[in-house]
Short mmCIF file of C-alpha atoms in Angstrom, two decimals:
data_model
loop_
_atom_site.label_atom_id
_atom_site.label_comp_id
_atom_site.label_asym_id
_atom_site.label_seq_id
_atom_site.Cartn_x
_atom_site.Cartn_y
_atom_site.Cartn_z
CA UNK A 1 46.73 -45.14 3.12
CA UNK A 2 43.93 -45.40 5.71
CA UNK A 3 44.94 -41.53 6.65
CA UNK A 4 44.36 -40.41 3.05
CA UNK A 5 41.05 -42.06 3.24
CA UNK A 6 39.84 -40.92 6.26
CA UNK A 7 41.09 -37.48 4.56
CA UNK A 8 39.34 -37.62 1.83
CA UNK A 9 36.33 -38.51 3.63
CA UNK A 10 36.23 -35.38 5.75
CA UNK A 11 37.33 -33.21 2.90
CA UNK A 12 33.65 -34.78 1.24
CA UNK A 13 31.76 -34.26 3.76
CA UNK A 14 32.75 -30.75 4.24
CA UNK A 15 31.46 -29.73 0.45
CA UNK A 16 28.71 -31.55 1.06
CA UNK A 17 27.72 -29.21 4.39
CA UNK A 18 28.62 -26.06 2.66
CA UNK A 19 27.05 -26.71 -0.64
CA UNK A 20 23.76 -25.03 -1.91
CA UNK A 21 20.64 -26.85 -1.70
CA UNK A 22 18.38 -26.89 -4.85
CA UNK A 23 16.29 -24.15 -3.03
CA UNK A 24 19.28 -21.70 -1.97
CA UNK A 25 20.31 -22.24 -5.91
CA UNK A 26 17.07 -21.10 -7.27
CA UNK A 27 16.75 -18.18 -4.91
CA UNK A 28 19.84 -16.78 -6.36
CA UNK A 29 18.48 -16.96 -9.75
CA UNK A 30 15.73 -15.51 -8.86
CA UNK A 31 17.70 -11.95 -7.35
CA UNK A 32 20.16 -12.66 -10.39
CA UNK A 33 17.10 -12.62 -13.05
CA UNK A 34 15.30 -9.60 -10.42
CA UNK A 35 18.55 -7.19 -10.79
CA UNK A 36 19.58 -8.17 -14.10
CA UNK A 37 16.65 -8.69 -16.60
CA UNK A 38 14.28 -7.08 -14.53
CA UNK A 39 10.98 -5.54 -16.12
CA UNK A 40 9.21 -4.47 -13.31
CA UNK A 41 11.15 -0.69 -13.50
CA UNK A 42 10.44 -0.43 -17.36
CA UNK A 43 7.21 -1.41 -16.01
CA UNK A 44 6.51 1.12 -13.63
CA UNK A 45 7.79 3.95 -15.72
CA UNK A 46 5.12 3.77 -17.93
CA UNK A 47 2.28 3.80 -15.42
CA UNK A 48 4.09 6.91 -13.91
CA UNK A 49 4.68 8.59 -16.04
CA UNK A 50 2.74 7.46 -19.54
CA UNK A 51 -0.38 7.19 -17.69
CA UNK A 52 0.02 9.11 -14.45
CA UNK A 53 -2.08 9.34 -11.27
CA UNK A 54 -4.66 6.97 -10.81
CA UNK A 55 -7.98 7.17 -8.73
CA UNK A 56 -10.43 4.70 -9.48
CA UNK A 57 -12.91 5.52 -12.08
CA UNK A 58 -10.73 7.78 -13.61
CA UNK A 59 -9.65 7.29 -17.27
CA UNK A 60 -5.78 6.68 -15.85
CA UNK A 61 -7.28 3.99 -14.20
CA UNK A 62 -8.69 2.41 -17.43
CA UNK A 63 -5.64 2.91 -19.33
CA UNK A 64 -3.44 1.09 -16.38
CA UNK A 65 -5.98 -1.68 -16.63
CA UNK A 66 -5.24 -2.05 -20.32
CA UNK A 67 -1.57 -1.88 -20.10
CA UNK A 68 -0.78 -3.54 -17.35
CA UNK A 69 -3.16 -6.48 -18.97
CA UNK A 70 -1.57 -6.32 -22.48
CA UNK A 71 1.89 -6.19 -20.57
CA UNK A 72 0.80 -9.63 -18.75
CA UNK A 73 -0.42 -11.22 -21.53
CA UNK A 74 2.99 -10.66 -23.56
CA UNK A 75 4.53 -13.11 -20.91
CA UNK A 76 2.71 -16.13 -22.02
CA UNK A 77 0.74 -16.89 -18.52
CA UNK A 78 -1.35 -19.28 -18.68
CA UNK A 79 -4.19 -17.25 -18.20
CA UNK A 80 -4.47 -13.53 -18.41
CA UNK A 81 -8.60 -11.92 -17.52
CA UNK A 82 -10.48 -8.92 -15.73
CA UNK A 83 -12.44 -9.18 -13.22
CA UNK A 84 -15.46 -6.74 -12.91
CA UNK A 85 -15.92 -4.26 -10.04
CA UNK A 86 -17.95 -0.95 -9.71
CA UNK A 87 -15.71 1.59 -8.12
CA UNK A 88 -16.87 4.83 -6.17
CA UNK A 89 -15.76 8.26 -9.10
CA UNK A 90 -14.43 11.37 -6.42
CA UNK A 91 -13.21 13.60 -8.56
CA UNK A 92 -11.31 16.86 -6.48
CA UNK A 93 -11.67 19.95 -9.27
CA UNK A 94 -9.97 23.23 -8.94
CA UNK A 95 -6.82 23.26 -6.90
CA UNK A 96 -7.65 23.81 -3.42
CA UNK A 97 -6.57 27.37 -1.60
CA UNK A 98 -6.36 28.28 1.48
CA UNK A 99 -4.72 30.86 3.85
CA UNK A 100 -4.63 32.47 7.62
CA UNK A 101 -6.69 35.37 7.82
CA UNK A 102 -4.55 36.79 11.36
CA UNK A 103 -6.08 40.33 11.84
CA UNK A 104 -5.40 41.96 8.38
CA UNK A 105 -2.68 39.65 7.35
CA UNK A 106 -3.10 36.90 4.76
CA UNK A 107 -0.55 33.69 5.21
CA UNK A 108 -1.44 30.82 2.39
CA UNK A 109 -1.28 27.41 3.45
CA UNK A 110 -1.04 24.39 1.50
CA UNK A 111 -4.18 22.29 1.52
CA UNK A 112 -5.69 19.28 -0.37
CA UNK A 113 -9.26 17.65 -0.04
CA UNK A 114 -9.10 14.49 1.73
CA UNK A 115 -10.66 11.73 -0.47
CA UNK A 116 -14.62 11.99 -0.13
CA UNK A 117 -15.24 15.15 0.92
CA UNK A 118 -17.80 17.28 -0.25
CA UNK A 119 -17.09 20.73 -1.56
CA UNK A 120 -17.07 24.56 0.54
CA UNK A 121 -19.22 26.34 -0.68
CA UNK A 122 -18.15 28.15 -3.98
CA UNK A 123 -16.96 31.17 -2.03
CA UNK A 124 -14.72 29.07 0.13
CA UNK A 125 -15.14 28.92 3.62
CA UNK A 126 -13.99 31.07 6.41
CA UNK A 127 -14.39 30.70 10.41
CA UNK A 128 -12.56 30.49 13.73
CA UNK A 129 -10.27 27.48 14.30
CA UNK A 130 -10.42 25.46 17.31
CA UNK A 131 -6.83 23.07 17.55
CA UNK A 132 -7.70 19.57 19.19
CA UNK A 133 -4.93 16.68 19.22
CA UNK A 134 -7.59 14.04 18.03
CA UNK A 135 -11.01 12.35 18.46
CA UNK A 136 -10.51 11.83 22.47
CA UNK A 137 -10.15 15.60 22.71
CA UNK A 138 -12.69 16.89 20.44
CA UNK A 139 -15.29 15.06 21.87
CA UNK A 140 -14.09 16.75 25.98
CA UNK A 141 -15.27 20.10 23.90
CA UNK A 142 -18.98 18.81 22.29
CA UNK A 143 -20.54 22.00 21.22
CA UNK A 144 -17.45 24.26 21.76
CA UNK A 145 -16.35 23.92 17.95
CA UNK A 146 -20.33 24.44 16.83
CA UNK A 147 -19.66 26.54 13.83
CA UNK A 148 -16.04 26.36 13.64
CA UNK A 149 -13.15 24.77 11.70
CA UNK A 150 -11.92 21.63 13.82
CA UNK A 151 -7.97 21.37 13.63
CA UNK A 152 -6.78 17.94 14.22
CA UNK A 153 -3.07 19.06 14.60
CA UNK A 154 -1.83 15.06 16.56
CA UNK A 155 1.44 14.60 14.68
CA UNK A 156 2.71 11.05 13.94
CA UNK A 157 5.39 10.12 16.48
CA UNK A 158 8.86 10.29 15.70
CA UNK A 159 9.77 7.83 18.35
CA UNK A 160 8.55 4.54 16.44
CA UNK A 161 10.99 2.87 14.34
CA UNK A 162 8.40 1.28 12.43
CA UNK A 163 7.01 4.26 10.99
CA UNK A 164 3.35 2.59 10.19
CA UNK A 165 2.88 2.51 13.97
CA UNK A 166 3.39 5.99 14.03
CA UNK A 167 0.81 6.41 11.03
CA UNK A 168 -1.68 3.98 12.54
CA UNK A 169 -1.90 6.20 15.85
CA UNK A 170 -3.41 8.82 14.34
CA UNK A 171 -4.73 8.58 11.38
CA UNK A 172 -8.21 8.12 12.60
CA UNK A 173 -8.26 12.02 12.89
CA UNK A 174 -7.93 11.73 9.00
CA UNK A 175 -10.46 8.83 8.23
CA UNK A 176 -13.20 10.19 11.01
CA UNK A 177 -12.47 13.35 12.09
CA UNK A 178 -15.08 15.38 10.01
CA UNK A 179 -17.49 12.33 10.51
CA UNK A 180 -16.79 13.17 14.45
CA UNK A 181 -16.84 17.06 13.98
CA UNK A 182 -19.76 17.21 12.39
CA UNK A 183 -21.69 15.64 14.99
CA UNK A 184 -21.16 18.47 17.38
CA UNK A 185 -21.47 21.41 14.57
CA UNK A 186 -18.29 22.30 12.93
CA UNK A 187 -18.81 23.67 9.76
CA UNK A 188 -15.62 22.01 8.54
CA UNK A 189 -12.03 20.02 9.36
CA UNK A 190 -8.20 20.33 8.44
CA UNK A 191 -5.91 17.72 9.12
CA UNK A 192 -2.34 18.02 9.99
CA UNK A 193 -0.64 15.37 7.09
CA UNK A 194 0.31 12.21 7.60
CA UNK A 195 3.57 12.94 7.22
CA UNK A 196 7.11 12.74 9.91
CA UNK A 197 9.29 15.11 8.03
CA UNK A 198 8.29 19.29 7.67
CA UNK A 199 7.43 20.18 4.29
CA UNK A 200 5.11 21.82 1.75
CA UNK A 201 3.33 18.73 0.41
CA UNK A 202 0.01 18.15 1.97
CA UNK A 203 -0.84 14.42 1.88
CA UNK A 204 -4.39 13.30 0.97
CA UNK A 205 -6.28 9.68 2.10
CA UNK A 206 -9.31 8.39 2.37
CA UNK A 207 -12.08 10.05 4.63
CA UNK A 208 -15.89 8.53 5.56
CA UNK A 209 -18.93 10.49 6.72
CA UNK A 210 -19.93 6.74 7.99
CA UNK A 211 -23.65 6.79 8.63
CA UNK A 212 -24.15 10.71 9.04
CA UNK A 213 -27.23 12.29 6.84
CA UNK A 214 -25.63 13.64 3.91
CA UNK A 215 -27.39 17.06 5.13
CA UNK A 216 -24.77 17.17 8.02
CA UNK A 217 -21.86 17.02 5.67
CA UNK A 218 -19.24 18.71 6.20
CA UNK A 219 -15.79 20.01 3.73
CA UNK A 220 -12.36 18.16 4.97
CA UNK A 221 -8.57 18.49 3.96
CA UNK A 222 -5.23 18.08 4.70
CA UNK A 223 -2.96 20.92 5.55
CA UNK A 224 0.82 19.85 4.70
CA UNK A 225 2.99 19.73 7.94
CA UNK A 226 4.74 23.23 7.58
CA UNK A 227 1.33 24.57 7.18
CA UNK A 228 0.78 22.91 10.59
CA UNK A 229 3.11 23.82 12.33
CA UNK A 230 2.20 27.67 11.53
CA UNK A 231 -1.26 27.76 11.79
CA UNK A 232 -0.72 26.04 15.50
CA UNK A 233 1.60 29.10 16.55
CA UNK A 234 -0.60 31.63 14.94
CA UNK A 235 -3.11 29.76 17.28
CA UNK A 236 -1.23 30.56 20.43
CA UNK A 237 -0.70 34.19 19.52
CA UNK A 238 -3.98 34.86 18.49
CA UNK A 239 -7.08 32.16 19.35
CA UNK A 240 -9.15 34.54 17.86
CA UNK A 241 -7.93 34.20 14.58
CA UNK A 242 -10.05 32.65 11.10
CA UNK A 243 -9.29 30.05 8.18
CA UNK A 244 -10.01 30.31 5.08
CA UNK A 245 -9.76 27.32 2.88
CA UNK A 246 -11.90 26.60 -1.29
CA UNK A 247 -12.59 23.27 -2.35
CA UNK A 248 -14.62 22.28 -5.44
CA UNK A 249 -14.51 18.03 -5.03
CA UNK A 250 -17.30 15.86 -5.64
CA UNK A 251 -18.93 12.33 -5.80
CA UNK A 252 -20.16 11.20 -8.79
CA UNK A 253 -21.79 7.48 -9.68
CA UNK A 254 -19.90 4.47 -9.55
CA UNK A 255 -18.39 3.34 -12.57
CA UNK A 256 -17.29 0.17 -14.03
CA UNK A 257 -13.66 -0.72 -13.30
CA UNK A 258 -11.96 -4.10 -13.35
CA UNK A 259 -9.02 -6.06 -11.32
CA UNK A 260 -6.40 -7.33 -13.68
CA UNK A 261 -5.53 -11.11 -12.78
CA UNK A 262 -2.71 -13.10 -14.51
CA UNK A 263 -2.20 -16.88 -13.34
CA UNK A 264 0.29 -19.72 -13.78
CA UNK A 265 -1.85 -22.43 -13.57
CA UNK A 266 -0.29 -25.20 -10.55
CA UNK A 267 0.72 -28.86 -11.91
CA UNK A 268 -0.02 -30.67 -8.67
CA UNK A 269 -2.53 -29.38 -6.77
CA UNK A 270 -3.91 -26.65 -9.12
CA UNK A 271 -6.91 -26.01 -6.67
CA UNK A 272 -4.65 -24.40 -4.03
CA UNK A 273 -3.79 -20.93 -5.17
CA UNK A 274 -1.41 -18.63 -3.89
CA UNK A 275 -2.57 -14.79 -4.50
CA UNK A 276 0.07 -11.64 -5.36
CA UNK A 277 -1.11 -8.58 -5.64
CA UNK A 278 -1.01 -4.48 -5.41
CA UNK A 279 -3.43 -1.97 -5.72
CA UNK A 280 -3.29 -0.27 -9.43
CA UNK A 281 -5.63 2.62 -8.32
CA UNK A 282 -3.59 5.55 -6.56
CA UNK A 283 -4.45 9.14 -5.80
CA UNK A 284 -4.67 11.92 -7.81
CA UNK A 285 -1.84 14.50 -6.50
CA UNK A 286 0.66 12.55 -8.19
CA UNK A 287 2.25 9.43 -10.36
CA UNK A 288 1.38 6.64 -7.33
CA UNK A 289 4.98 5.30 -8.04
CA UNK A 290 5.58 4.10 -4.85
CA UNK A 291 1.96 3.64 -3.82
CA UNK A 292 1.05 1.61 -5.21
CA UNK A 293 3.03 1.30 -8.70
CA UNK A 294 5.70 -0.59 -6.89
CA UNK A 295 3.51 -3.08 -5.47
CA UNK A 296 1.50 -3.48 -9.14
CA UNK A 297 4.98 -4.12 -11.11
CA UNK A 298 6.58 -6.42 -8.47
CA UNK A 299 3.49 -8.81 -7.98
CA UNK A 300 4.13 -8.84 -12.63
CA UNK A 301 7.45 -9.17 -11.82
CA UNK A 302 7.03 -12.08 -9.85
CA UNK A 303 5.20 -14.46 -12.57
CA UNK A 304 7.51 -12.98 -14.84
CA UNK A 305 10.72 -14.61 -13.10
CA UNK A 306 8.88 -17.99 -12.23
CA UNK A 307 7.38 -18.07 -16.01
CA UNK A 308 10.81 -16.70 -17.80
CA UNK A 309 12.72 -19.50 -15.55
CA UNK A 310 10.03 -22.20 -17.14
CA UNK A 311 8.77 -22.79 -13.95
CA UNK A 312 5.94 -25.69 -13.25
CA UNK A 313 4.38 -24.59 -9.63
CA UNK A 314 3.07 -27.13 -7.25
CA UNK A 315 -0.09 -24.64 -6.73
CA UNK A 316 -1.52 -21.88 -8.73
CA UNK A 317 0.20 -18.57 -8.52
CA UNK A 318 -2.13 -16.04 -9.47
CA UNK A 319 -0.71 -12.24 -9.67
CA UNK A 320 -4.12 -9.83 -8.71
CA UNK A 321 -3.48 -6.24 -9.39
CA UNK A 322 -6.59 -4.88 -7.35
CA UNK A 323 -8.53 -1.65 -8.34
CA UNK A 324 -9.83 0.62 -5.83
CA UNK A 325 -8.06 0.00 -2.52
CA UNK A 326 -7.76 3.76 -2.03
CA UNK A 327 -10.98 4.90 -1.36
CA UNK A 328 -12.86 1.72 -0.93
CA UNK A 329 -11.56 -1.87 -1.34
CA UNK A 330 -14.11 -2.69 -3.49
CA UNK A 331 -11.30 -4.32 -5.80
CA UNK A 332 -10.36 -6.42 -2.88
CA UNK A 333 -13.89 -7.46 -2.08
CA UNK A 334 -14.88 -8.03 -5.18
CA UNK A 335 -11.71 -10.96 -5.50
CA UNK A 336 -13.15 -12.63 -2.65
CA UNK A 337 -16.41 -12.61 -3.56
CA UNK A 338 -15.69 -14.56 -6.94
CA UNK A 339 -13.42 -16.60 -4.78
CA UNK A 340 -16.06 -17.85 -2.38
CA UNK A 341 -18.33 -18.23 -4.96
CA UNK A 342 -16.49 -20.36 -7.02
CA UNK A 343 -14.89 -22.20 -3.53
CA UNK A 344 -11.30 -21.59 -4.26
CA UNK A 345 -8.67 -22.32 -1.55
CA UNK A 346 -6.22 -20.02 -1.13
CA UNK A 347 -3.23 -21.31 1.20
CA UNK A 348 -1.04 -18.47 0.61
CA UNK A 349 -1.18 -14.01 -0.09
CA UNK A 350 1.40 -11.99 -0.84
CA UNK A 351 0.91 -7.89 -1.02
CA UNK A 352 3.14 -5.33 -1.34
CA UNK A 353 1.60 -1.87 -0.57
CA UNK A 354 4.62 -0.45 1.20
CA UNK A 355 6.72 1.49 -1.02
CA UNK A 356 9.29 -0.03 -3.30
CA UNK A 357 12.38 0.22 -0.68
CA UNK A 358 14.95 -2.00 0.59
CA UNK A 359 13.08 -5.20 1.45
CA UNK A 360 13.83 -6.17 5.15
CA UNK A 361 11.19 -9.37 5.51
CA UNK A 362 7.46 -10.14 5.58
CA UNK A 363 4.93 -8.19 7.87
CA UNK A 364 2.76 -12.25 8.50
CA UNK A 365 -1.22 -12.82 9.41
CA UNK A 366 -0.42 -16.67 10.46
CA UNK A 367 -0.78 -19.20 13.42
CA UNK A 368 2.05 -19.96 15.75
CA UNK A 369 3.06 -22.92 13.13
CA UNK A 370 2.89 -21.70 9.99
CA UNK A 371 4.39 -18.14 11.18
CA UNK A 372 7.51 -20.64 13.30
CA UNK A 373 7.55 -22.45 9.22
CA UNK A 374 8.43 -18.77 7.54
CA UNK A 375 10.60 -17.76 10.41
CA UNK A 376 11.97 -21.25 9.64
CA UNK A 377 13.20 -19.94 6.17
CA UNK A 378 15.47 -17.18 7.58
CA UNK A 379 18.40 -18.91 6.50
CA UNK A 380 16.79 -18.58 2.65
CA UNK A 381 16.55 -14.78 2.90
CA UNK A 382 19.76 -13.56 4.95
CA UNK A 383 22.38 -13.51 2.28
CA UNK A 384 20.08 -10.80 0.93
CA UNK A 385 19.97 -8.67 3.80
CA UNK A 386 16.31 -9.59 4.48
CA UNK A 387 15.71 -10.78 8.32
CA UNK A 388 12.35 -9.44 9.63
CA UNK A 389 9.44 -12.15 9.52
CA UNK A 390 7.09 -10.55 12.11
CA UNK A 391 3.14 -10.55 13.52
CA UNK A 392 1.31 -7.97 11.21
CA UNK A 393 -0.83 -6.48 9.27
CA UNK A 394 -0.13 -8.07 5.48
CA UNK A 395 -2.41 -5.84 3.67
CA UNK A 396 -5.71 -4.23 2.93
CA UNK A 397 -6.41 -6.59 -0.38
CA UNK A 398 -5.57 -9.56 0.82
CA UNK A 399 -6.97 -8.96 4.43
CA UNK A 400 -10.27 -10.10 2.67
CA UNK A 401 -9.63 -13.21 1.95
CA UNK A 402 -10.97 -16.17 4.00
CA UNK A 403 -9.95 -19.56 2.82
CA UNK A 404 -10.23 -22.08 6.17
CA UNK A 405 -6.20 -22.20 6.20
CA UNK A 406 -4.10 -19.65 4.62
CA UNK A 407 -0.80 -17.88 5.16
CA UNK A 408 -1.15 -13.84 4.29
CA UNK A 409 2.35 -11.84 3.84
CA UNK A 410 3.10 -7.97 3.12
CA UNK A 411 6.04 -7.41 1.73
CA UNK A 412 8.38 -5.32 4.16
CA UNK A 413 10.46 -2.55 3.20
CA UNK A 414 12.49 0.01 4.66
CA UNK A 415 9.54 1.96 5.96
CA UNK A 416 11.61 5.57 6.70
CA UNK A 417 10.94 7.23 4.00
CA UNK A 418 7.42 5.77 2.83
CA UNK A 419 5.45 8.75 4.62
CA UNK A 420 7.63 11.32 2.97
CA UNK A 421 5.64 10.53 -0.34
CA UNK A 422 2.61 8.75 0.93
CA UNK A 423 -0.56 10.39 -0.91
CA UNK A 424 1.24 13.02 -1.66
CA UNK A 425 2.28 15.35 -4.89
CA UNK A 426 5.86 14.06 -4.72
CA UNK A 427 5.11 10.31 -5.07
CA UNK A 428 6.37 10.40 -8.59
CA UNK A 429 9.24 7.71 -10.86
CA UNK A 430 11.78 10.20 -9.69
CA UNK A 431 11.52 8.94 -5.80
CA UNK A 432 12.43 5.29 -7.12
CA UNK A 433 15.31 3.16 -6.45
CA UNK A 434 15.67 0.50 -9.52
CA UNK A 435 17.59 -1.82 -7.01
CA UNK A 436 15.68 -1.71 -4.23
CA UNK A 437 12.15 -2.10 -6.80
CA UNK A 438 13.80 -5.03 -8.15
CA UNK A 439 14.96 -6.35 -4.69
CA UNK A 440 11.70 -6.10 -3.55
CA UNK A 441 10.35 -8.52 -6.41
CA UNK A 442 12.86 -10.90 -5.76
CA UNK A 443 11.82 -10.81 -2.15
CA UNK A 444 8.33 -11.98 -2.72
CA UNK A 445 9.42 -14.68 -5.46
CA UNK A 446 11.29 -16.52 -3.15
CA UNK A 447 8.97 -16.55 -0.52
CA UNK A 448 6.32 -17.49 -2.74
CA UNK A 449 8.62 -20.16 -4.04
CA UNK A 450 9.34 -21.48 -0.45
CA UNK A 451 5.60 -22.12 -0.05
CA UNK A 452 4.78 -23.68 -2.94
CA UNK A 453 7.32 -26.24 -2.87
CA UNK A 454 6.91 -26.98 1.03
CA UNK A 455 2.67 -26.21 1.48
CA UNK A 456 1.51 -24.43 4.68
CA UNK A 457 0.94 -26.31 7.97
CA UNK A 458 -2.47 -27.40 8.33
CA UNK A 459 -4.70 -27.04 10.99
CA UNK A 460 -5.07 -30.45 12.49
CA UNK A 461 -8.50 -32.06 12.19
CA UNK A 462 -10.79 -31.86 14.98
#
C-alpha cells in the first residue's frame, strides 16, 4: 500500500513539472490565433497593393492613414486617434536614366534618386567619374573630383551574418556622400546600392545635404549593383571615361500628415504604457510590403490578438503606426514630443522595421537587468524557434523615446534576404511569406505579454 502511495506521489509530481504554466498556455494561443485567424496579411494586402507605395506627404500616405485607422477602429480598442505631424513632400518625377558614355559606346545603367536630392539639370548631366570606396577615401583626394561625378562603389560585406552590420558599414556613403562631395566640387554622386546580391534593382534611402548652402547642392542616386559592378570595370579599362545620368526630383513644402495610434487602455497601472509600432510611410519605387507594411500590420495585429482574446492589460498597450520615418522621423519625434508633454511613462517599445521574415528574437536597448529579465524568458519563446535576445539597435521610432526607465525591443527576423528588397522596386505583396508575417506578430505579442504581466526592473533609487 505505502508503495502505491509513494507511486502515486511521484507520478503527481511529474505532471505537475511538465505541465504548462498559465503564461506558456497563453503564448500558444497567441501563435494559434497569429497563424489561424490572422488579419495582419489581409491587412497588408490592401496597403500593397490597394494603396501602393507610400512616401510621406503623398496621397498613398493619406489613404494608409485612413485605412489603417478605420481598420483599427473596427476592433473595438479602446481608443482609436491621429496624431498631427508636418512631414517633408520629395517628390522624384520622370524616371531617372542614365548610361556609360565609353568612347562612342552607350551602356544604360539603372539609377534612382536617392531621397532628397535635387534635380540635374534638365539636360541631364554628364562628366568624368572618379571611383572612391567611401568618405575616408574621398576626402585623401580633396579637389581631385572638382567637377566630376564621385562614385562611392564600397559594397556591403558578405562576411557578416547579420546582414544590418554589413548595411550599417557603409551606408554613410549613401546618407553623406554628396553632402561630402560637394564640399570639394563634384558636380554630382552615384552610389553603389545597398544591396548583397547582383541585380538590376537600384535601391533608394534617405540622403542629407546637412548644413551645406543650398547653392552648393549637388544631384545624387543610386546605381543598382550590376550597374556597379560594370561601371567599376569600364573604370579600369578606361579612367577616362564619362556618366551620364537625368533626374527631375524635388522638395516641395511640408505637408500635414498624421501618426495613427490605437490603445487598449491598462486596468492596473494605466499610466505605464507600452508602445508598438512601424513606420506606415515607405518609398516610392514600390508597395513598402516588407518595409515597412509588415511592421504596420503586425504592431495591428498585436492589439488585435490581446483585444479578440478579451484581454485586460496590467499597462496600456498602445499600437503607434508612425509616419515619416523614411526621410525624416518626424513621425517618431512628434510621439515623443506629445509624450513628454503630457509626462507619460513608457516602460516598454516594441518596433518591427525589419522585414516580415522568420522571427529569430528581439534586437534589446536595456540595462544589464532588465536585458538578463528578457533573456530570462527564453524558455517562453523556444518552442517557436525564436532564441536571439541580443544588445541592439531596436529601432529608429522608438529610439526617441525617453521615459526615465524603459525597455526598447526590435523585432528580429531572418535578416538574409531583407536587403534584397530594401528600398527597392521589388519590395512588393509578392515577396511575402503569410507564415512568417503572422509569426512575426505572434512574436511581439508574447513578448509584450511577458512584460506586462511581470513589469520591467527598476532602477534602484539613489
Amino acid at each position: 500500500m505505502k508503495k502505491t502511495i509513494l507511486l502515486t506521489v511521484l507520478v503527481l509530481n511529474g505532471l505537475t513539472s511538465f505541465a504548462q504554466s498559465n503564461d506558456e498556455k497563453n503564448i500558444k494561443l497567441f501563435y494559434k490565433k497569429a497563424l489561424t485567424e490572422a488579419k495582419c496579411y489581409t491587412w497588408l494586402e490592401y496597403l500593397s497593393n490597394d494603396i501602393g507605395s507610400r512616401l510621406s506627404g503623398s496621397p498613398s500616405a493619406e489613404a494608409a492613414v485612413k485605412y489603417t485607422k478605420s481598420q483599427l477602429e473596427s476592433l473595438g480598442l479602446d481608443k482609436v486617434y491621429l496624431q498631427e505631424v508636418m512631414v517633408p513632400h520629395w517628390v522624384r518625377g520622370e524616371k531617372e536614366t542614365a548610361f556609360i558614355l565609353d568612347n562612342k559606346t552607350k551602356t544604360v545603367v539603372p539609377i534612382c534618386a536617392l531621397g532628397g536630392s535635387i534635380a540635374t539639370p534638365k539636360t541631364g548631366l554628364t562628366a568624368e567619374v572618379v571611383e572612391v570606396q567611401g568618405i575616408d577615401e574621398l576626402k585623401t583626394l580633396g579637389d581631385k573630383v572638382k567637377g566630376k561625378i564621385v562614385f562611392f562603389n564600397r559594397p556591403m560585406n558578405p562576411e557578416n551574418i547579420e546582414t544590418f552590420t554589413s548595411y550599417g558599414a557603409c551606408v554613410d556613403q549613401r546618407f553623406a556622400g554628396a553632402k561630402e562631395a560637394a564640399k570639394f566640387g563634384a558636380v554630382g554622386t552615384i552610389v553603389r546600392s545597398m544591396n548583397l546580391r547582383l541585380d538590376d534593382f537600384p535601391h533608394t534611402g534617405a540622403q542629407s545635404y546637412g548644413d551645406l548652402p543650398k547653392e552648393q547642392y549637388i544631384p545624387t542616386a543610386a546605381i543598382s549593383t550590376n550597374g556597379a559592378e560594370l561601371l567599376s570595370k569600364s573604370l579600369k579599362v578606361n579612367p577616362a571615361l564619362k556618366f551620364y545620368f537625368k533626374q527631375s526630383c524635388e522638395t516641395l513644402p511640408d505637408v500635414l500628415s498624421y501618426n495613427v495610434i490605437g490603445e487598449l487602455t491598462g486596468t492596473v497601472t494605466p499610466e505605464n504604457i507600452i508602445v508598438v509600432g512601424g513606420h506606415l510611410d515607405s518609398w516610392d519605387l514600390a508597395d513598402g510590403s516588407h518595409d515597412d507594411g509588415a511592421g504596420v500590420v503586425q504592431s495591428m495585429e498585436v492589439v488585435r490578438i490581446l483585444k479578440n482574446l478579451n484581454y485586460k492589460p496590467k499597462n496600456t498597450i498602445r499600437a503607434v503606426l508612425f509616419m515619416n520615418e523614411e526621410n525624416g522621423g518626424k513621425g517618431g519625434a512628434k510621439y515623443e514630443e506629445v509624450s513628454k508633454q503630457k509626462k507619460e511613462n513608457h516602460i516598454l517599445a516594441v518596433e518591427s522595421d525589419s522585414g516580415g521574415f522568420t522571427p529569430r528574437g528581439f534586437s534589446i536597448e536595456a540595462d544589464d537587468a532588465n536585458l538578463k529579465k528578457i533573456q530570462g524568458f527564453k524558455d517562453f519563446f523556444e518552442p517557436y524557434l525564436v532564441h536571439s535576445f541580443t544588445i541592439g539597435h531596436a529601432g529608429s521610432d522608438i529610439s526617441h523615446l525617453t521615459s526615465k526607465a524603459i525597455v526598447k525591443a526590435g523585432l528580429k527576423p531572418d535578416s538574409q534576404r531583407y536587403f534584397d528588397y530594401h528600398h527597392a522596386a521589388n519590395d512588393k505583396f509578392d515577396a511575402i511569406n503569410k507564415r512568417e508575417l503572422e509569426l512575426g506578430a505572434a512574436t511581439m505579442t508574447s513578448l509584450i505579454y511577458l512584460i506586462d504581466q511581470t513589469g520591467i526592473v527598476l532602477p534602484a533609487a539613489n
